[in-house]
CSV table of C-alpha atoms in Angstrom, one decimal:
chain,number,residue,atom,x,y,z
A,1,UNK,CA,-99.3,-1.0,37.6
A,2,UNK,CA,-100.9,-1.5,33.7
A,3,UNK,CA,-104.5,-2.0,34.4
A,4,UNK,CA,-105.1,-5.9,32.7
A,5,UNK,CA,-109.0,-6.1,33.1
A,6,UNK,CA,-110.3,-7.5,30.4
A,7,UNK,CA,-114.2,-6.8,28.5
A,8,UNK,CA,-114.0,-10.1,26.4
A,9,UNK,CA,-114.7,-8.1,23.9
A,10,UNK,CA,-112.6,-8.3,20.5
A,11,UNK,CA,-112.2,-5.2,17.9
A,12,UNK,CA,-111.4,-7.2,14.3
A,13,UNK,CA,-109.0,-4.8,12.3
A,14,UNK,CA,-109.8,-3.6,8.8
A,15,UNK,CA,-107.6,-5.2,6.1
A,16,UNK,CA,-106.6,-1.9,5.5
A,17,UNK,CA,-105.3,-1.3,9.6
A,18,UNK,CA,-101.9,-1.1,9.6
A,19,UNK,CA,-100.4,-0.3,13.4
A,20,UNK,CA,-97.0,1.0,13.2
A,21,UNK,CA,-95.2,1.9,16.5
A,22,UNK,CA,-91.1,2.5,17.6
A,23,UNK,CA,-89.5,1.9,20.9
A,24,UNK,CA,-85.8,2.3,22.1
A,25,UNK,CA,-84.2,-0.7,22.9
A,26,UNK,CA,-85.8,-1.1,26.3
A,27,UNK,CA,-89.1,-1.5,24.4
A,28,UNK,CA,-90.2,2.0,25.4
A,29,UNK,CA,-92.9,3.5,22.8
A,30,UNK,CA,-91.0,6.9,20.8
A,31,UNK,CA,-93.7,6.5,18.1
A,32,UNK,CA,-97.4,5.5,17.3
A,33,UNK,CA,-99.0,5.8,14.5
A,34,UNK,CA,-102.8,7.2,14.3
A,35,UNK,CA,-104.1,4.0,13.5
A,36,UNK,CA,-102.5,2.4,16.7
A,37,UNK,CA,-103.7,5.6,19.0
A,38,UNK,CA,-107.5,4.6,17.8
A,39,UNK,CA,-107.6,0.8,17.7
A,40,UNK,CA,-105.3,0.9,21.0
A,41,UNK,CA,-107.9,3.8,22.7
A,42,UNK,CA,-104.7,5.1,24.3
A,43,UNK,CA,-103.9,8.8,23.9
A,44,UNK,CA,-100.5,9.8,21.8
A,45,UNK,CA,-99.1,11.2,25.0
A,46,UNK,CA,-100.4,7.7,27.1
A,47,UNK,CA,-98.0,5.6,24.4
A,48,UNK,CA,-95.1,7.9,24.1
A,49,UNK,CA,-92.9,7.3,26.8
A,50,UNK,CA,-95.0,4.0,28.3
A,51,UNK,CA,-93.6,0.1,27.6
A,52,UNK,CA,-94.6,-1.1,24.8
A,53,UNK,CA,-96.0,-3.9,27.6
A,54,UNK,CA,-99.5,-0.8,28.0
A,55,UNK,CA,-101.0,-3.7,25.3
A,56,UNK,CA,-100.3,-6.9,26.8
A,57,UNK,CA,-103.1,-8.5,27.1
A,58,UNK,CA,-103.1,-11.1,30.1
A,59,UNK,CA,-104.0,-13.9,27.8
A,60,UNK,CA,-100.6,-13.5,26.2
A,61,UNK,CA,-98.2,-16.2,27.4
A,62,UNK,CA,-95.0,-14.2,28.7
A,63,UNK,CA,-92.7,-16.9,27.1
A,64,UNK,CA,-93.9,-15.6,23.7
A,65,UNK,CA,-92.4,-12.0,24.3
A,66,UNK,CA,-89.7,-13.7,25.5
A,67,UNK,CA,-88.8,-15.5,22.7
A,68,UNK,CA,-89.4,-12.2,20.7
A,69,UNK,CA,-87.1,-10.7,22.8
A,70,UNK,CA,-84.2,-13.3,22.1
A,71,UNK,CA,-84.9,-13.2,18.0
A,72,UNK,CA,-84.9,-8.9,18.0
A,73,UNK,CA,-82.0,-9.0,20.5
A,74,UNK,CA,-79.9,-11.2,17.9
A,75,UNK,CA,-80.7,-9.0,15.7
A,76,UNK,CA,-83.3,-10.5,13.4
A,77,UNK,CA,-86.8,-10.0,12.4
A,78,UNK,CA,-89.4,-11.3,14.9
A,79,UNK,CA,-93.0,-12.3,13.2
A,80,UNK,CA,-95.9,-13.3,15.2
A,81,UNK,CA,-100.1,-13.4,16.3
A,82,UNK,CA,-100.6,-11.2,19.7
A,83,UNK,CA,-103.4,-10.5,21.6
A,84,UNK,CA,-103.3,-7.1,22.5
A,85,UNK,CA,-105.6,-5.1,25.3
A,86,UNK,CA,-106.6,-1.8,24.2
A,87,UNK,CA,-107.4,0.9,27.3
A,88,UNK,CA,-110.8,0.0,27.9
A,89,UNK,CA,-110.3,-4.0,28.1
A,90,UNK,CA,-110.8,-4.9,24.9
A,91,UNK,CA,-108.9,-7.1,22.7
A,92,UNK,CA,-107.8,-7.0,19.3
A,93,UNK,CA,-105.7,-9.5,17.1
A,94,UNK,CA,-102.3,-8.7,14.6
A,95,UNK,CA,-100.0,-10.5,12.8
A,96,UNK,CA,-97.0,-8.5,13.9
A,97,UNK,CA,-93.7,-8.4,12.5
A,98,UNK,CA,-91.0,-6.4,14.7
A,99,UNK,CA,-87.8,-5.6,13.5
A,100,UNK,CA,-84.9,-3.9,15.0
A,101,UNK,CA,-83.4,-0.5,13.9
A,102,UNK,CA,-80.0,-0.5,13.4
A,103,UNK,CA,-77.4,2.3,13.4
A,104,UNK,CA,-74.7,3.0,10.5
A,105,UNK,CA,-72.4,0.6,12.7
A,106,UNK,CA,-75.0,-1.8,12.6
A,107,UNK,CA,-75.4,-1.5,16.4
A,108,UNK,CA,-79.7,-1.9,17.6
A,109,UNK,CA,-81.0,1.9,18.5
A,110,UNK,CA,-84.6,0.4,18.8
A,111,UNK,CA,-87.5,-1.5,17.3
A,112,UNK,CA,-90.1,-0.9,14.8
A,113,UNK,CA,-93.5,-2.7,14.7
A,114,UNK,CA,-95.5,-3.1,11.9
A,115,UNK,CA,-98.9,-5.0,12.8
A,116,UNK,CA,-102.0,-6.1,10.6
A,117,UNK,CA,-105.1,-7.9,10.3
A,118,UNK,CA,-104.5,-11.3,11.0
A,119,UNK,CA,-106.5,-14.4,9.1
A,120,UNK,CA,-109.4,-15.7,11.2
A,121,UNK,CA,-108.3,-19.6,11.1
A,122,UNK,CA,-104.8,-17.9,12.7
A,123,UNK,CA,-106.9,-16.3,15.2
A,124,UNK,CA,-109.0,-19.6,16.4
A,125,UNK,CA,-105.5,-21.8,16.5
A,126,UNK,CA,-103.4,-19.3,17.8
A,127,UNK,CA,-105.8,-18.3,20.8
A,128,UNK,CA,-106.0,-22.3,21.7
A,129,UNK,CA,-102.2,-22.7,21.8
A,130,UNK,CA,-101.4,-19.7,23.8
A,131,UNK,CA,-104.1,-21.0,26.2
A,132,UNK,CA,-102.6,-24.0,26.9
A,133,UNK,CA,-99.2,-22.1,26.9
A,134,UNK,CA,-100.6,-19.6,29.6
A,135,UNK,CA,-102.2,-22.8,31.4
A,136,UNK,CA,-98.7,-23.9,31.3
A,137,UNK,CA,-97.2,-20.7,32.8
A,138,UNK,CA,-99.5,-20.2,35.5
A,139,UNK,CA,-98.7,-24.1,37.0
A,140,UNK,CA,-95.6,-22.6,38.0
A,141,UNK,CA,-94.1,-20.3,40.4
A,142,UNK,CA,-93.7,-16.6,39.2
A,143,UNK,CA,-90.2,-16.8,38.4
A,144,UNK,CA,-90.3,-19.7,36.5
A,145,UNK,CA,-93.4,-18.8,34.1
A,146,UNK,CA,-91.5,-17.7,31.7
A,147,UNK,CA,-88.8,-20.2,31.0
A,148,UNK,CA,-92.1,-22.8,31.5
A,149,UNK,CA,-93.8,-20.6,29.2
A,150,UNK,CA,-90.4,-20.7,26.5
A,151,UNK,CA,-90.4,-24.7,26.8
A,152,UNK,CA,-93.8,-25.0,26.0
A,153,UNK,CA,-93.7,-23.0,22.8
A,154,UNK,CA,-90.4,-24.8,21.4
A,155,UNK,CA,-92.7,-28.4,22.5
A,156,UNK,CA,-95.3,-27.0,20.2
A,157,UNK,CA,-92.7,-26.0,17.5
A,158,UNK,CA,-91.1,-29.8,17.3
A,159,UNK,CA,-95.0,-31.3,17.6
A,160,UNK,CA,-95.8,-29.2,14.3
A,161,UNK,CA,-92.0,-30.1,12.9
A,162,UNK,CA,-91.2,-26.3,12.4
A,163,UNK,CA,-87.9,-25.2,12.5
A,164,UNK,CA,-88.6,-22.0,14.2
A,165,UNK,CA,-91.3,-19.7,15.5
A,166,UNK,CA,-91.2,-17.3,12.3
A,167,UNK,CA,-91.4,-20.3,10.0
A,168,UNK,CA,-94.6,-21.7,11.8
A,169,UNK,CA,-96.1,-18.4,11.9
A,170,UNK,CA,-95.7,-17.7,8.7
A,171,UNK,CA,-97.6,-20.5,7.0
A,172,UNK,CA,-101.1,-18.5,7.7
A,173,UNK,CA,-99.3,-15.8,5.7
């Protein structure tokens, strides 16, 4: 079991931080980048081979990575704020934009992430929805968090009038 204590404490990324990572299509890690080995405090060797999941931080609604999930599945771009967990409990913000890898039949082979400094104002809203989002989640038995989770976000979505997730997102762009 992924250790999911948490210090409270939040590492802000450089504008110049850029986290790049690759999994296979099961969301298993095949590469890091340096700048995701440091920020992350995980070793090379601890991300290679480990679910992408190593960063979730508990905070992070699961009906957000399911959603995620559905868009990179279809085969399109996913952009989004997450709250990761580095090793030693700490967090740290991205805008991340994951996109899956596709084969010269066009069939998915895996994901790539590309993940930067987010904008503060993102950072304040984002952590207040996914709150009440994880509020949500945790009202309801385990195996319903996530579809709970899922409504809530496409509530917040029509209460904003955004079409989709991406489109929402990407007005703090």
């Amino acid at each position: 079991m992924i250790d999911r204590t948490v210090t409270g404490h939040e590492i802000i990324l450089s504008p110049h931080d850029t986290i790049q990572s690759r999994t296979d299509i099961r969301g298993v890690i095949t590469f890091a980048n340096p700048t995701m080995i440091r920020i992350s405090g995980f070793s090379k060797d601890a991300l290679i081979g480990s679910p992408h999941s190593i960063l979730r931080h508990p905070d992070m609604p699961r009906g957000v990575f399911y959603a995620m999930w559905q868009i990179i599945q279809g085969g399109d771009e996913f952009f989004g704020f997450v709250n990761n967990r580095a090793k030693n409990g700490d967090n740290y913000w991205v805008f991340t934009r994951v996109a899956p890898r596709k084969d010269a039949s066009g069939e998915i082979t895996g994901y790539s992430s590309v993940r930067m400094m987010p904008k503060r104002e993102a950072v304040k809203e984002w952590s207040k929805v996914y709150a009440d989002i994880v509020a949500v989640e945790q009202a309801q038995p385990r195996d319903r968090q996530v579809a709970a989770g899922f409504d809530a976000i496409q509530k917040y979505l029509k209460k904003r009038g955004a079409k989709s997730l991406t489109d929402l997102v990407m007005q703090y762009v």
